[in-house]
CSV table of C-alpha atoms and ligand atoms in Angstrom, one decimal:
chain,number,residue,atom,x,y,z
A,242,UNK,CA,-22.8,26.1,17.9
A,243,UNK,CA,-19.6,28.6,18.7
A,244,UNK,CA,-18.1,30.3,15.9
A,245,UNK,CA,-14.9,28.6,14.9
A,246,UNK,CA,-11.7,30.1,12.7
A,247,UNK,CA,-11.3,28.1,9.5
A,248,UNK,CA,-8.9,28.5,7.1
A,249,UNK,CA,-9.7,28.1,3.1
A,250,UNK,CA,-7.0,28.3,0.5
A,251,UNK,CA,-7.9,29.4,-2.9
A,252,UNK,CA,-6.7,29.3,-6.3
A,253,UNK,CA,-7.3,29.8,-9.8
A,254,UNK,CA,-5.4,29.3,-13.3
A,255,UNK,CA,-8.2,29.5,-16.0
A,256,UNK,CA,-9.8,32.4,-17.1
A,257,UNK,CA,-9.8,35.7,-15.4
A,258,UNK,CA,-8.3,34.5,-12.2
A,259,UNK,CA,-8.4,37.4,-10.2
A,260,UNK,CA,-12.0,37.8,-10.9
A,261,UNK,CA,-12.7,34.2,-9.9
A,262,UNK,CA,-11.1,34.7,-6.9
A,263,UNK,CA,-12.9,37.9,-5.8
A,264,UNK,CA,-16.1,36.6,-6.6
A,265,UNK,CA,-15.6,33.3,-4.6
A,266,UNK,CA,-14.5,35.5,-1.6
A,267,UNK,CA,-17.7,37.7,-2.1
A,268,UNK,CA,-20.0,34.9,-2.2
A,269,UNK,CA,-18.4,33.0,0.6
A,270,UNK,CA,-18.8,36.0,2.8
A,271,UNK,CA,-22.6,36.0,2.0
A,272,UNK,CA,-23.0,32.3,3.0
A,273,UNK,CA,-25.4,32.2,6.3
A,274,UNK,CA,-23.1,30.7,9.0
A,275,UNK,CA,-20.1,32.5,7.8
A,276,UNK,CA,-19.6,35.2,10.1
A,277,UNK,CA,-16.8,37.2,9.1
A,278,UNK,CA,-13.9,36.7,6.5
A,279,UNK,CA,-10.7,38.2,6.1
A,280,UNK,CA,-7.9,37.1,3.4
A,281,UNK,CA,-4.3,37.3,2.4
A,282,UNK,CA,-3.3,39.1,-0.7
A,283,UNK,CA,-2.9,37.0,-3.9
A,284,UNK,CA,0.3,35.4,-4.8
A,285,UNK,CA,1.3,33.7,-8.1
A,286,UNK,CA,2.6,30.3,-8.1
A,287,UNK,CA,3.7,27.6,-10.6
A,288,UNK,CA,1.4,24.6,-10.7
A,289,UNK,CA,2.3,21.4,-8.8
A,290,UNK,CA,1.8,17.9,-9.4
A,291,UNK,CA,1.8,15.8,-12.5
A,292,UNK,CA,-1.0,17.6,-14.5
A,293,UNK,CA,-0.9,18.7,-18.1
A,294,UNK,CA,1.1,21.8,-19.0
A,295,UNK,CA,-0.7,24.8,-17.7
A,296,UNK,CA,-0.4,28.3,-16.5
A,297,UNK,CA,0.7,29.6,-13.2
A,298,UNK,CA,-1.9,29.9,-10.3
A,299,UNK,CA,-3.3,32.8,-8.4
A,300,UNK,CA,-3.3,31.7,-4.9
A,301,UNK,CA,-4.4,33.0,-1.4
A,302,UNK,CA,-6.0,31.8,1.9
A,303,UNK,CA,-9.3,33.1,3.6
A,304,UNK,CA,-9.9,33.0,7.3
A,305,UNK,CA,-13.4,32.5,8.0
A,306,UNK,CA,-15.3,32.7,11.7
A,307,UNK,CA,-18.2,30.2,11.0
A,308,UNK,CA,-20.8,28.3,12.6
A,309,UNK,CA,-20.9,25.8,9.7
A,310,UNK,CA,-19.9,22.3,10.4
A,311,UNK,CA,-16.7,21.2,8.3
A,312,UNK,CA,-18.6,19.3,5.8
A,313,UNK,CA,-20.9,22.1,5.4
A,314,UNK,CA,-18.2,24.2,4.8
A,315,UNK,CA,-16.6,21.7,2.3
A,316,UNK,CA,-20.0,21.6,0.4
A,317,UNK,CA,-20.0,25.3,0.1
A,318,UNK,CA,-16.6,25.3,-1.3
A,319,UNK,CA,-17.4,22.4,-3.7
A,320,UNK,CA,-20.7,24.6,-4.9
A,321,UNK,CA,-18.8,27.6,-5.5
A,322,UNK,CA,-16.1,25.9,-7.4
A,323,UNK,CA,-19.0,24.3,-9.4
A,324,UNK,CA,-20.4,28.0,-9.9
A,325,UNK,CA,-17.3,29.0,-11.3
A,326,UNK,CA,-17.2,26.2,-14.0
A,327,UNK,CA,-15.1,23.8,-12.5
A,328,UNK,CA,-16.3,20.4,-13.7
A,329,UNK,CA,-17.0,18.1,-10.7
A,330,UNK,CA,-15.9,15.5,-9.9
A,331,UNK,CA,-12.5,16.9,-10.9
A,332,UNK,CA,-9.6,14.8,-12.2
A,333,UNK,CA,-6.2,15.6,-10.1
A,334,UNK,CA,-4.2,18.5,-11.1
A,335,UNK,CA,-6.0,19.7,-14.3
A,336,UNK,CA,-6.1,23.6,-14.9
A,337,UNK,CA,-9.2,25.1,-12.9
A,338,UNK,CA,-11.1,28.4,-12.6
A,339,UNK,CA,-11.7,27.7,-9.1
A,340,UNK,CA,-10.0,25.6,-6.1
A,341,UNK,CA,-10.7,25.9,-2.7
A,342,UNK,CA,-9.3,23.6,0.1
A,343,UNK,CA,-10.2,23.7,3.7
A,344,UNK,CA,-6.7,23.6,5.4
A,345,UNK,CA,-7.6,24.0,9.0
A,346,UNK,CA,-10.8,23.8,11.1
A,347,UNK,CA,-10.2,25.1,14.5
A,348,UNK,CA,-8.1,22.2,16.0
A,349,UNK,CA,-10.2,19.6,14.3
A,350,UNK,CA,-8.6,16.7,13.0
A,351,UNK,CA,-10.8,15.0,10.4
A,352,UNK,CA,-10.1,12.0,8.5
A,353,UNK,CA,-13.0,11.2,5.9
A,354,UNK,CA,-12.9,9.8,2.4
A,355,UNK,CA,-14.1,13.5,1.5
A,356,UNK,CA,-12.2,15.6,3.8
A,357,UNK,CA,-8.9,15.4,5.7
A,358,UNK,CA,-8.1,18.2,8.0
A,359,UNK,CA,-5.5,19.6,8.6
A,360,UNK,CA,-4.9,19.6,4.7
A,361,UNK,CA,-2.4,16.7,4.0
A,362,UNK,CA,0.0,19.0,2.1
A,363,UNK,CA,-0.3,22.7,3.6
A,364,UNK,CA,3.0,22.9,5.2
A,365,UNK,CA,4.7,21.7,1.9
A,366,UNK,CA,3.0,24.5,-0.1
A,367,UNK,CA,4.3,28.0,0.0
A,368,UNK,CA,1.3,29.4,-1.7
A,369,UNK,CA,-0.2,28.1,1.4
A,370,UNK,CA,2.3,28.7,4.3
A,371,UNK,CA,3.1,32.4,2.8
A,372,UNK,CA,-0.5,33.8,3.1
A,373,UNK,CA,-1.1,31.9,6.2
A,374,UNK,CA,1.7,33.8,8.0
A,375,UNK,CA,0.5,37.1,6.5
A,376,UNK,CA,-3.0,36.2,8.3
A,377,UNK,CA,-0.8,35.8,11.5
A,378,UNK,CA,-1.0,32.3,11.9
A,379,UNK,CA,1.3,30.5,13.9
A,380,UNK,CA,2.8,27.8,11.7
A,381,UNK,CA,5.0,26.0,14.2
A,382,UNK,CA,1.9,25.3,16.4
A,383,UNK,CA,-0.3,23.9,13.8
A,384,UNK,CA,-0.1,20.1,13.3
A,385,UNK,CA,1.7,18.7,10.0
A,386,UNK,CA,0.3,15.5,8.5
A,387,UNK,CA,3.4,13.1,8.0
A,388,UNK,CA,1.8,9.9,7.1
A,389,UNK,CA,2.4,7.2,7.7
A,390,UNK,CA,1.1,7.2,11.2
A,391,UNK,CA,2.9,4.3,13.3
A,392,UNK,CA,0.3,2.5,15.1
A,393,UNK,CA,1.9,-0.1,17.5
A,394,UNK,CA,-0.9,-1.5,19.5
A,395,UNK,CA,-4.2,-3.0,18.5
A,396,UNK,CA,-6.2,-0.5,20.6
A,397,UNK,CA,-4.5,2.2,18.7
A,398,UNK,CA,-5.2,0.4,15.3
A,399,UNK,CA,-8.9,-0.1,16.1
A,400,UNK,CA,-9.1,3.7,17.2
A,401,UNK,CA,-7.6,4.8,13.5
A,402,UNK,CA,-9.9,2.3,11.6
A,403,UNK,CA,-12.8,3.2,13.4
A,404,UNK,CA,-12.2,7.0,12.3
A,405,UNK,CA,-11.7,5.8,8.8
A,406,UNK,CA,-14.9,3.7,8.8
A,407,UNK,CA,-17.0,6.2,10.4
A,408,UNK,CA,-15.6,8.4,7.7
A,409,UNK,CA,-16.9,6.3,4.9
A,410,UNK,CA,-13.4,5.1,3.8
A,411,UNK,CA,-12.4,1.8,2.1
A,412,UNK,CA,-9.3,0.3,3.8
A,413,UNK,CA,-6.7,-1.7,1.9
A,414,UNK,CA,-4.7,-3.9,3.9
A,415,UNK,CA,-1.0,-4.9,3.1
A,416,UNK,CA,0.5,-7.4,5.5
A,417,UNK,CA,4.2,-7.9,5.7
A,418,UNK,CA,6.9,-9.0,7.7
A,419,UNK,CA,9.1,-5.6,7.2
A,420,UNK,CA,12.4,-5.4,5.7
A,421,UNK,CA,10.6,-4.1,2.6
A,422,UNK,CA,11.8,-3.7,-0.8
A,423,UNK,CA,10.1,-2.6,-4.1
A,424,UNK,CA,7.7,-5.7,-4.1
A,425,UNK,CA,6.3,-4.8,-1.2
A,426,UNK,CA,5.9,-0.8,-2.3
A,427,UNK,CA,4.5,-2.3,-5.1
A,428,UNK,CA,1.6,-3.8,-3.1
A,429,UNK,CA,1.2,-0.4,-1.3
A,430,UNK,CA,1.0,1.3,-4.4
A,431,UNK,CA,-1.6,-0.9,-6.0
A,432,UNK,CA,-3.7,-0.7,-2.7
A,433,UNK,CA,-3.4,3.3,-2.8
A,434,UNK,CA,-4.8,3.1,-6.4
A,435,UNK,CA,-7.9,1.3,-5.1
A,436,UNK,CA,-8.7,2.3,-1.5
A,437,UNK,CA,-9.3,5.2,0.4
A,438,UNK,CA,-6.9,4.5,3.1
A,439,UNK,CA,-3.9,1.8,3.0
A,440,UNK,CA,-2.7,0.1,6.1
A,441,UNK,CA,0.6,-1.7,6.0
A,442,UNK,CA,1.6,-4.0,8.6
A,443,UNK,CA,4.8,-5.1,9.7
A,444,UNK,CA,5.2,-8.1,11.9
A,445,UNK,CA,7.7,-10.9,12.0
A,446,UNK,CA,5.3,-13.2,13.2
A,447,UNK,CA,6.6,-16.2,15.3
A,448,UNK,CA,3.9,-18.4,14.6
A,449,UNK,CA,4.9,-19.0,11.3
A,450,UNK,CA,8.7,-19.8,11.9
A,451,UNK,CA,9.9,-23.5,12.7
A,452,UNK,CA,12.2,-24.0,15.6
A,453,UNK,CA,15.1,-24.3,13.3
A,454,UNK,CA,14.2,-21.3,11.0
A,455,UNK,CA,15.2,-17.8,11.0
A,456,UNK,CA,12.9,-16.0,13.3
A,457,UNK,CA,15.6,-14.3,15.4
A,458,UNK,CA,17.9,-13.5,12.3
A,459,UNK,CA,15.1,-12.2,10.2
A,460,UNK,CA,16.2,-8.7,8.8
A,461,UNK,CA,14.5,-5.9,10.6
A,462,UNK,CA,14.6,-2.0,9.8
A,463,UNK,CA,11.6,-0.2,10.9
A,464,UNK,CA,13.0,3.3,10.0
A,465,UNK,CA,13.7,1.9,6.4
A,466,UNK,CA,10.6,0.4,6.3
A,467,UNK,CA,8.9,3.6,7.2
A,468,UNK,CA,10.6,5.3,4.5
A,469,UNK,CA,9.3,2.7,2.1
A,470,UNK,CA,5.8,3.3,3.3
A,471,UNK,CA,5.7,6.8,3.1
A,472,UNK,CA,7.3,6.7,-0.6
A,473,UNK,CA,4.6,4.2,-1.6
A,474,UNK,CA,1.7,6.3,-0.1
A,475,UNK,CA,0.7,4.1,3.0
A,476,UNK,CA,-1.5,6.4,5.4
A,477,UNK,CA,-0.6,4.1,8.7
A,478,UNK,CA,1.6,1.4,9.6
A,479,UNK,CA,0.9,-1.2,12.2
A,480,UNK,CA,4.2,-2.5,13.7
A,481,UNK,CA,3.2,-4.3,16.9
A,482,UNK,CA,5.5,-6.0,19.3
A,483,UNK,CA,4.9,-9.9,19.8
A,484,UNK,CA,3.5,-9.3,23.1
A,485,UNK,CA,0.9,-6.6,22.1
A,486,UNK,CA,-0.2,-9.0,18.9
A,487,UNK,CA,-0.7,-12.0,21.3
A,488,UNK,CA,-1.5,-11.7,24.8
A,489,UNK,CA,0.0,-14.5,27.0
A,490,UNK,CA,-3.1,-16.6,27.0
A,491,UNK,CA,-3.3,-16.5,23.3
A,492,UNK,CA,-4.0,-20.2,22.2
A,493,UNK,CA,-6.4,-19.8,19.1
A,494,UNK,CA,-5.2,-21.1,15.6
A,495,UNK,CA,-6.6,-21.3,12.2
A,496,UNK,CA,-6.0,-24.9,11.1
A,497,UNK,CA,-5.4,-25.1,7.1
A,498,UNK,CA,-6.4,-27.9,4.9
A,499,UNK,CA,-5.3,-29.3,1.5
A,500,UNK,CA,-4.1,-25.8,0.3
A,501,UNK,CA,-1.3,-26.0,2.7
A,502,UNK,CA,-0.3,-29.7,1.5
A,503,UNK,CA,3.0,-30.0,-0.6
A,504,UNK,CA,5.3,-27.3,-1.8
A,505,UNK,CA,6.3,-25.3,1.1
A,506,UNK,CA,3.5,-26.9,3.4
A,507,UNK,CA,5.5,-30.2,3.2
A,508,UNK,CA,8.7,-28.7,4.0
A,509,UNK,CA,7.8,-26.3,6.9
A,510,UNK,CA,5.0,-28.0,9.3
A,511,UNK,CA,3.0,-25.4,10.8
A,512,UNK,CA,4.0,-22.7,8.5
A,513,UNK,CA,0.7,-21.9,6.8
A,514,UNK,CA,-1.3,-22.3,9.9
A,515,UNK,CA,0.8,-19.6,11.6
A,516,UNK,CA,0.3,-17.4,8.5
A,517,UNK,CA,-3.2,-17.8,8.6
A,518,UNK,CA,-3.8,-17.1,12.0
A,519,UNK,CA,-1.8,-13.9,12.1
A,520,UNK,CA,-3.6,-13.0,8.7
A,521,UNK,CA,-7.0,-13.9,10.2
A,522,UNK,CA,-6.1,-11.4,13.4
A,523,UNK,CA,-5.0,-8.8,11.0
A,524,UNK,CA,-8.1,-8.8,9.0
A,525,UNK,CA,-10.2,-8.7,12.3
A,526,UNK,CA,-8.2,-5.8,13.6
A,527,UNK,CA,-8.0,-4.1,10.2
A,528,UNK,CA,-11.7,-4.7,9.1
A,529,UNK,CA,-10.0,-3.8,5.7
A,530,UNK,CA,-12.2,-4.1,2.5
A,531,UNK,CA,-9.3,-5.3,0.5
A,532,UNK,CA,-6.3,-7.0,1.2
A,533,UNK,CA,-3.0,-7.3,-0.9
A,534,UNK,CA,-0.8,-10.4,-1.2
A,535,UNK,CA,2.1,-11.0,-3.7
A,536,UNK,CA,1.9,-14.0,-6.2
A,537,UNK,CA,5.8,-14.4,-5.3
A,538,UNK,CA,4.4,-16.5,-2.1
A,539,UNK,CA,1.9,-18.1,-4.4
A,540,UNK,CA,1.2,-21.1,-1.9
A,541,UNK,CA,0.4,-18.4,0.9
A,542,UNK,CA,-2.0,-16.3,-1.4
A,543,UNK,CA,-3.8,-19.6,-2.1
A,544,UNK,CA,-4.0,-20.5,1.5
A,545,UNK,CA,-5.2,-17.0,2.2
A,546,UNK,CA,-8.2,-17.0,-0.5
A,547,UNK,CA,-9.1,-20.4,0.6
A,548,UNK,CA,-9.1,-19.3,4.4
A,549,UNK,CA,-11.2,-16.1,3.3
A,550,UNK,CA,-13.6,-18.2,1.6
A,551,UNK,CA,-14.0,-20.8,4.0
A,552,UNK,CA,-14.4,-18.7,7.1
A,553,UNK,CA,-16.3,-15.9,5.2
A,554,UNK,CA,-14.0,-12.9,6.0
A,555,UNK,CA,-15.7,-9.9,4.4
A,556,UNK,CA,-12.4,-8.9,2.4
A,557,UNK,CA,-11.5,-9.3,-1.1
A,558,UNK,CA,-8.0,-10.6,-1.6
A,559,UNK,CA,-5.9,-8.9,-4.3
A,560,UNK,CA,-2.9,-11.0,-5.9
A,561,UNK,CA,-0.3,-8.9,-7.0
A,562,UNK,CA,2.3,-9.7,-9.5
A,563,UNK,CA,6.1,-10.8,-8.9
A,564,UNK,CA,8.3,-7.6,-8.7
A,565,UNK,CA,12.1,-8.5,-9.9
A,566,UNK,CA,15.4,-7.3,-10.0
A,567,UNK,CA,16.9,-6.3,-13.3
A,568,UNK,CA,18.6,-9.4,-13.6
A,569,UNK,CA,15.4,-11.5,-12.8
A,570,UNK,CA,15.8,-12.6,-9.2
A,571,UNK,CA,12.5,-12.1,-7.5
A,572,UNK,CA,12.7,-9.2,-4.8
A,573,UNK,CA,12.7,-10.9,-1.3
A,574,UNK,CA,13.7,-9.7,2.1
A,575,UNK,CA,16.1,-12.8,2.4
A,576,UNK,CA,18.0,-11.6,-0.7
A,577,UNK,CA,20.2,-9.4,1.7
A,578,UNK,CA,21.8,-12.5,3.0
A,579,UNK,CA,23.1,-13.8,-0.3
A,580,UNK,CA,26.9,-13.7,-0.4
A,581,UNK,CA,28.2,-12.1,-3.7
A,582,UNK,CA,28.5,-15.5,-5.5
A,583,UNK,CA,25.0,-16.9,-4.7
A,584,UNK,CA,23.3,-13.5,-5.3
A,585,UNK,CA,24.8,-13.8,-9.0
A,586,UNK,CA,23.9,-17.6,-9.0
A,587,UNK,CA,20.5,-17.1,-7.7
A,588,UNK,CA,19.2,-15.7,-11.2
A,589,UNK,CA,19.1,-19.5,-12.1
A,590,UNK,CA,15.8,-19.6,-10.3
A,591,UNK,CA,14.4,-17.2,-12.9
A,592,UNK,CA,16.5,-18.4,-15.9
A,593,UNK,CA,15.0,-21.7,-15.3
A,594,UNK,CA,11.4,-20.5,-15.6
A,595,UNK,CA,11.6,-18.8,-18.2
A,596,UNK,CA,13.2,-21.3,-20.3
A,597,UNK,CA,10.3,-23.9,-19.3
A,598,UNK,CA,7.8,-21.1,-20.3
A,599,UNK,CA,9.8,-20.6,-23.6
A,600,UNK,CA,9.3,-24.4,-24.4
A,601,UNK,CA,5.8,-24.2,-23.5
A,602,UNK,CA,5.3,-21.4,-25.9
A,603,UNK,CA,7.1,-23.5,-28.6
A,604,UNK,CA,4.5,-26.0,-28.2
A,605,UNK,CA,5.9,-28.4,-25.4
A,606,UNK,CA,2.6,-29.5,-23.5
A,607,UNK,CA,4.0,-32.6,-21.1
A,608,UNK,CA,3.8,-31.7,-17.3
A,609,UNK,CA,6.9,-33.6,-16.6
A,610,UNK,CA,8.9,-32.3,-19.6
A,611,UNK,CA,8.4,-28.9,-18.4
A,612,UNK,CA,9.4,-29.6,-14.8
A,613,UNK,CA,12.3,-31.6,-16.3
A,614,UNK,CA,13.4,-28.5,-18.2
A,615,UNK,CA,13.4,-26.3,-14.8
A,616,UNK,CA,15.3,-29.0,-13.3
A,617,UNK,CA,18.0,-29.0,-15.9
A,618,UNK,CA,18.5,-25.5,-16.1
A,619,UNK,CA,18.9,-25.2,-12.1
A,620,UNK,CA,21.6,-28.3,-12.4
A,621,UNK,CA,23.7,-26.0,-14.4
A,622,UNK,CA,24.4,-23.9,-11.3
A,623,UNK,CA,26.2,-25.8,-8.6
A,624,UNK,CA,25.7,-23.4,-5.9
A,625,UNK,CA,21.9,-23.8,-6.1
A,626,UNK,CA,20.4,-27.0,-4.2
A,627,UNK,CA,17.0,-27.6,-5.3
A,628,UNK,CA,14.1,-28.4,-3.1
A,629,UNK,CA,11.4,-28.9,-5.6
A,630,UNK,CA,10.0,-27.9,-8.8
A,631,UNK,CA,6.4,-28.3,-9.5
A,632,UNK,CA,3.8,-27.6,-12.0
A,633,UNK,CA,0.2,-27.0,-10.4
A,634,UNK,CA,-3.0,-24.9,-11.7
A,635,UNK,CA,-2.3,-21.6,-11.8
A,636,UNK,CA,-4.7,-20.0,-9.0
A,637,UNK,CA,-5.2,-22.7,-6.6
A,638,UNK,CA,-2.3,-24.7,-6.9
A,639,UNK,CA,-4.2,-27.9,-7.4
A,640,UNK,CA,-2.2,-30.8,-8.4
A,641,UNK,CA,-2.1,-31.6,-12.5
A,642,UNK,CA,-2.2,-35.0,-13.6
A,643,UNK,CA,0.9,-36.5,-15.6
A,644,UNK,CA,0.5,-35.8,-19.5
A,645,UNK,CA,-0.6,-32.5,-21.5
A,646,UNK,CA,-1.4,-29.4,-19.4
A,647,UNK,CA,-3.1,-26.5,-21.2
A,648,UNK,CA,-1.5,-24.1,-18.6
A,649,UNK,CA,-0.4,-23.6,-15.0
A,650,UNK,CA,2.1,-22.3,-12.5
A,651,UNK,CA,5.5,-23.5,-12.1
A,652,UNK,CA,7.0,-23.3,-8.6
A,653,UNK,CA,10.5,-23.8,-7.7
A,654,UNK,CA,12.3,-23.5,-4.4
A,655,UNK,CA,16.0,-23.8,-3.9
A,656,UNK,CA,18.7,-23.1,-1.0
A,657,UNK,CA,21.9,-21.4,-1.5
A,658,UNK,CA,24.3,-22.5,1.4
A,659,UNK,CA,27.6,-20.5,0.8
A,660,UNK,CA,26.5,-17.0,2.0
A,661,UNK,CA,26.7,-15.7,5.5
A,662,UNK,CA,23.9,-18.0,6.2
A,663,UNK,CA,21.6,-20.6,4.1
A,664,UNK,CA,18.9,-18.6,2.1
A,665,UNK,CA,16.1,-20.4,0.8
A,666,UNK,CA,14.6,-18.7,-2.5
A,667,UNK,CA,11.2,-19.1,-3.8
A,668,UNK,CA,10.1,-18.3,-7.4
A,669,UNK,CA,7.2,-19.1,-9.6
A,670,UNK,CA,5.5,-17.9,-13.2
A,671,UNK,CA,2.5,-18.7,-14.8
A,672,UNK,CA,2.7,-20.4,-18.4
A,673,UNK,CA,2.1,-17.8,-21.0
A,674,UNK,CA,-1.1,-18.3,-22.8
B,256,AMP,P1,6.8,-10.9,3.5
B,256,AMP,O1,7.1,-9.7,4.2
B,256,AMP,O2,8.1,-11.5,2.8
B,256,AMP,O3,6.1,-11.7,4.3
B,256,AMP,O4,6.1,-10.5,2.0
B,256,AMP,C1,4.8,-9.6,2.4
B,256,AMP,C2,3.9,-9.6,1.2
B,256,AMP,O5,4.7,-9.0,0.1
B,256,AMP,C3,3.7,-10.9,0.6
B,256,AMP,O6,2.1,-10.7,0.1
B,256,AMP,C4,4.5,-11.3,-0.4
B,256,AMP,O7,4.1,-12.1,-1.5
B,256,AMP,C5,4.6,-9.8,-1.1
B,256,AMP,N1,6.1,-9.9,-2.0
B,256,AMP,C6,7.1,-10.2,-1.4
B,256,AMP,N2,8.3,-10.5,-2.4
B,256,AMP,C7,7.7,-9.8,-3.5
B,256,AMP,C8,8.0,-9.4,-4.6
B,256,AMP,N3,9.1,-9.5,-5.0
B,256,AMP,N4,7.0,-9.2,-5.4
B,256,AMP,C9,5.7,-9.0,-5.1
B,256,AMP,N5,5.2,-9.2,-3.9
B,256,AMP,C10,6.1,-9.6,-3.0
């Protein structure tokens, strides 16, 4: 194997910092497979990140010429960190006697669970860019990792996913229709905490819109959506065109059963079949280990859980809590279409659900009286045209018989018709235990 130029950033902020660095550089030079090494001067820098209070670092960068493959070079770095007394696996942003990061390995792009090269943050860290410049590296010629990567065809997605799986990464999928808000961001953040790689998808899926629904008018804002995904920590965004997602001969659909009966299913014929079809396709394309869906769309979540079980997709479905505006309105992409008066009036849904939950807490157990409570509060708001209120079992939304209940989920849907266009809003709440 020909020798490759690799760059290793080093740092220390615990104990005799210069001695740790000198020793690591000496030891690195002695490793078989490292043919030569030169390094920058040491620079002092403040700690970055959200760790505990700690002293400043001494940093620099070493250029090595090596025949070691990248993962072997990484293993050497980890061994030297351990030798210096660092306890591994290390928690993030803790004080440490030695930190060695592989920044570049020739021109290689590596994206595995253990190693991402070029280093994700190299260009944002003066204590890396300064020493690199000192070593004569042309920083402008070096690739920067600016996630999320935008993928717009199934082929591009398959290639990226293939790399992730080959690198032993777990993949979290967050399907959305875009026009992203903090509710969507929370799904990405939850996925970020549980998966090695997070893929958000943005696709306004024509299959799930009825002929008189708002497919054409659905809000779209790819630039804004990418900014939300970036801030929330997505690695990639899959945003295909309709043509890329469904080829002209596309004709297979998922038929959904009882989980799609009633509630939204009754008012939007074909909607959940369209949802299930696109989600099944996204499961297949992303090969994700975990899929993140909001409880905001509780029936959608129930349909997807059922489909996943019935068809045996090897993915774990994670339901995520509803994110609300400060005044209680559940966040929704369609909220932007509410006129000012309707926006104010729309909080009635949350107030109505809360009121019934309070009644439940005070001892009311009768299904129909709890439902009637929601109806009564919504009726105080003349701008709201109620579609339905139901009390169903909390997870699979099975119907509950009349009479006493010991829990469940209240679901409400209403139209607000006086804004720029009619807006249908959904909300739901689990009765408190
Ligand atoms: P949508 O883009 O509306 O299809 O939603 C994409 C995903 O985000 C779905 O799983 C929704 O349930 C979820 N979601 C939408 N609004 C919220 C919210 N306010 N809080 C939590 N999740 C949400």
